mmCIF file of C-alpha atoms in Angstrom:
data_model
loop_
_atom_site.group_PDB
_atom_site.id
_atom_site.type_symbol
_atom_site.label_atom_id
_atom_site.label_comp_id
_atom_site.label_asym_id
_atom_site.label_seq_id
_atom_site.Cartn_x
_atom_site.Cartn_y
_atom_site.Cartn_z
ATOM 1 C CA MET X 1 -5.073 -0.714 19.943
ATOM 2 C CA LYS X 2 -2.643 -0.419 17.079
ATOM 3 C CA ARG X 3 -3.750 0.545 13.650
ATOM 4 C CA ILE X 4 -3.022 -2.147 10.999
ATOM 5 C CA LEU X 5 -1.620 -1.411 7.627
ATOM 6 C CA LEU X 6 -1.162 -3.873 4.729
ATOM 7 C CA VAL X 7 2.186 -3.500 3.006
ATOM 8 C CA VAL X 8 2.340 -5.114 -0.545
ATOM 9 C CA ASP X 9 5.712 -5.283 -2.340
ATOM 10 C CA ASP X 10 7.556 -8.098 -4.151
ATOM 11 C CA SER X 11 10.816 -6.838 -2.692
ATOM 12 C CA GLU X 12 11.561 -8.353 0.708
ATOM 13 C CA MET X 13 13.908 -5.433 1.456
ATOM 14 C CA ALA X 14 11.179 -2.838 0.735
ATOM 15 C CA ARG X 15 8.539 -4.766 2.687
ATOM 16 C CA ASN X 16 10.918 -4.996 5.699
ATOM 17 C CA TYR X 17 11.926 -1.375 5.420
ATOM 18 C CA HIS X 18 8.400 -0.004 5.227
ATOM 19 C CA SER X 19 7.233 -2.325 8.003
ATOM 20 C CA TYR X 20 10.081 -1.257 10.228
ATOM 21 C CA ILE X 21 9.283 2.450 9.702
ATOM 22 C CA LEU X 22 5.614 1.925 10.334
ATOM 23 C CA GLN X 23 6.247 -0.055 13.444
ATOM 24 C CA LEU X 24 8.564 2.719 14.745
ATOM 25 C CA TYR X 25 5.572 5.009 14.514
ATOM 26 C CA GLY X 26 3.263 2.629 16.371
ATOM 27 C CA PHE X 27 1.542 0.885 13.463
ATOM 28 C CA GLU X 28 1.187 -2.834 13.064
ATOM 29 C CA THR X 29 1.862 -4.320 9.600
ATOM 30 C CA ILE X 30 0.706 -7.308 7.561
ATOM 31 C CA THR X 31 2.847 -7.997 4.497
ATOM 32 C CA ALA X 32 2.116 -9.475 1.195
ATOM 33 C CA ILE X 33 4.406 -10.358 -1.793
ATOM 34 C CA ASP X 34 2.173 -9.294 -4.630
ATOM 35 C CA GLY X 35 -1.387 -8.263 -5.463
ATOM 36 C CA SER X 36 -2.802 -11.747 -5.257
ATOM 37 C CA ASP X 37 -1.239 -12.268 -1.859
ATOM 38 C CA GLY X 38 -2.461 -8.839 -0.934
ATOM 39 C CA LEU X 39 -6.041 -9.681 -1.670
ATOM 40 C CA GLU X 40 -5.802 -12.842 0.350
ATOM 41 C CA LYS X 41 -4.409 -10.938 3.347
ATOM 42 C CA LEU X 42 -7.114 -8.275 2.954
ATOM 43 C CA TYR X 43 -9.884 -10.772 2.848
ATOM 44 C CA ALA X 44 -8.319 -12.702 5.843
ATOM 45 C CA HIS X 45 -8.209 -9.701 8.149
ATOM 46 C CA ASP X 46 -11.153 -7.499 8.781
ATOM 47 C CA ASN X 47 -9.237 -4.824 10.635
ATOM 48 C CA ILE X 48 -6.770 -3.484 7.995
ATOM 49 C CA GLU X 49 -7.106 0.303 7.796
ATOM 50 C CA MET X 50 -4.839 1.115 4.994
ATOM 51 C CA ILE X 51 -2.918 -0.346 2.049
ATOM 52 C CA ILE X 52 0.623 0.590 1.017
ATOM 53 C CA THR X 53 1.480 -1.031 -2.305
ATOM 54 C CA ASP X 54 4.158 -1.109 -4.995
ATOM 55 C CA ILE X 55 3.259 -1.229 -8.655
ATOM 56 C CA ASN X 56 5.711 -3.574 -10.441
ATOM 57 C CA MET X 57 4.991 -7.030 -8.982
ATOM 58 C CA PRO X 58 4.648 -10.549 -10.435
ATOM 59 C CA GLN X 59 1.217 -12.391 -10.492
ATOM 60 C CA MET X 60 -0.782 -9.255 -10.014
ATOM 61 C CA ASP X 61 0.625 -5.721 -10.306
ATOM 62 C CA GLY X 62 -0.269 -2.851 -8.046
ATOM 63 C CA TYR X 63 -2.704 -1.234 -10.458
ATOM 64 C CA THR X 64 -4.755 -4.418 -10.901
ATOM 65 C CA PHE X 65 -4.559 -5.037 -7.100
ATOM 66 C CA ILE X 66 -5.990 -1.582 -6.342
ATOM 67 C CA GLU X 67 -8.757 -1.971 -9.004
ATOM 68 C CA ARG X 68 -9.733 -5.412 -7.383
ATOM 69 C CA VAL X 69 -9.779 -3.729 -3.928
ATOM 70 C CA ARG X 70 -11.984 -0.921 -5.185
ATOM 71 C CA GLU X 71 -14.393 -3.435 -6.796
ATOM 72 C CA ASP X 72 -15.318 -4.766 -3.383
ATOM 73 C CA LYS X 73 -17.774 -2.590 -1.627
ATOM 74 C CA ARG X 74 -16.229 -3.370 1.784
ATOM 75 C CA PHE X 75 -12.972 -1.751 0.702
ATOM 76 C CA ALA X 76 -14.182 1.074 -1.617
ATOM 77 C CA ASP X 77 -13.104 3.747 0.828
ATOM 78 C CA LEU X 78 -9.965 1.995 2.171
ATOM 79 C CA PRO X 79 -7.059 4.481 1.874
ATOM 80 C CA VAL X 80 -4.352 3.328 -0.548
ATOM 81 C CA ILE X 81 -0.870 4.772 -0.956
ATOM 82 C CA ILE X 82 1.354 3.704 -3.854
ATOM 83 C CA ILE X 83 5.082 3.738 -3.232
ATOM 84 C CA SER X 84 6.881 3.011 -6.470
ATOM 85 C CA THR X 85 10.119 3.686 -8.467
ATOM 86 C CA GLU X 86 7.887 4.700 -11.423
ATOM 87 C CA ASP X 87 7.818 8.458 -11.488
ATOM 88 C CA GLU X 88 6.403 9.307 -14.891
ATOM 89 C CA ALA X 89 3.238 11.358 -14.965
ATOM 90 C CA GLN X 90 1.329 8.581 -16.797
ATOM 91 C CA ASP X 91 2.250 6.096 -14.053
ATOM 92 C CA LYS X 92 0.958 8.366 -11.403
ATOM 93 C CA GLN X 93 -2.224 9.075 -13.391
ATOM 94 C CA ARG X 94 -2.826 5.336 -13.829
ATOM 95 C CA GLY X 95 -2.382 4.830 -10.105
ATOM 96 C CA PHE X 96 -4.972 7.465 -9.318
ATOM 97 C CA ASP X 97 -7.309 6.117 -12.039
ATOM 98 C CA ALA X 98 -7.006 2.684 -10.355
ATOM 99 C CA GLY X 99 -8.065 4.197 -7.069
ATOM 100 C CA ALA X 100 -5.012 5.258 -5.150
ATOM 101 C CA ASN X 101 -5.208 8.244 -2.785
ATOM 102 C CA ILE X 102 -1.564 9.087 -2.761
ATOM 103 C CA TYR X 103 1.461 8.295 -4.940
ATOM 104 C CA ILE X 104 4.961 8.484 -3.510
ATOM 105 C CA VAL X 105 8.085 7.869 -5.491
ATOM 106 C CA LYS X 106 10.946 5.720 -4.118
ATOM 107 C CA PRO X 107 13.242 6.200 -2.392
ATOM 108 C CA THR X 108 10.964 7.363 0.307
ATOM 109 C CA ASP X 109 11.380 9.851 3.101
ATOM 110 C CA PRO X 110 9.912 8.098 6.182
ATOM 111 C CA GLU X 111 8.493 11.394 7.507
ATOM 112 C CA GLU X 112 6.719 12.002 4.203
ATOM 113 C CA VAL X 113 5.199 8.525 4.301
ATOM 114 C CA ILE X 114 4.051 8.859 7.955
ATOM 115 C CA ALA X 115 2.613 12.398 7.231
ATOM 116 C CA ASN X 116 0.583 10.982 4.362
ATOM 117 C CA ILE X 117 -0.660 8.071 6.484
ATOM 118 C CA LYS X 118 -1.737 10.446 9.230
ATOM 119 C CA LEU X 119 -3.457 12.666 6.677
ATOM 120 C CA LEU X 120 -5.482 9.711 5.224
ATOM 121 C CA LEU X 121 -6.291 8.082 8.600
ATOM 122 C CA GLY X 122 -7.132 11.411 10.302
#
């Protein structure tokens, strides 16, 4: 059975790119356009094993999205990777403070993304 990852990004190009890479490596993806949509998708599917999210999104940004995910006991330990263009130390720290496990700066190296996914999923 394929492992399911939730990809949250307001850029259609980024969502499609990350989904394509993940699917090449045998993962199934569910996509969301922002944090609000991401929460809806997370609540609608009980088999999501990881979240990959951007930070800068309308409606609900990635930091708030991760905080909301972590507030729900069901998802307290769900692995979260941030993939963002923001590369300042304070952005990364804020991501970790929100509850992210890993922070990757765009543009991404697909092998780095997959290696981090495998590290978190075991």
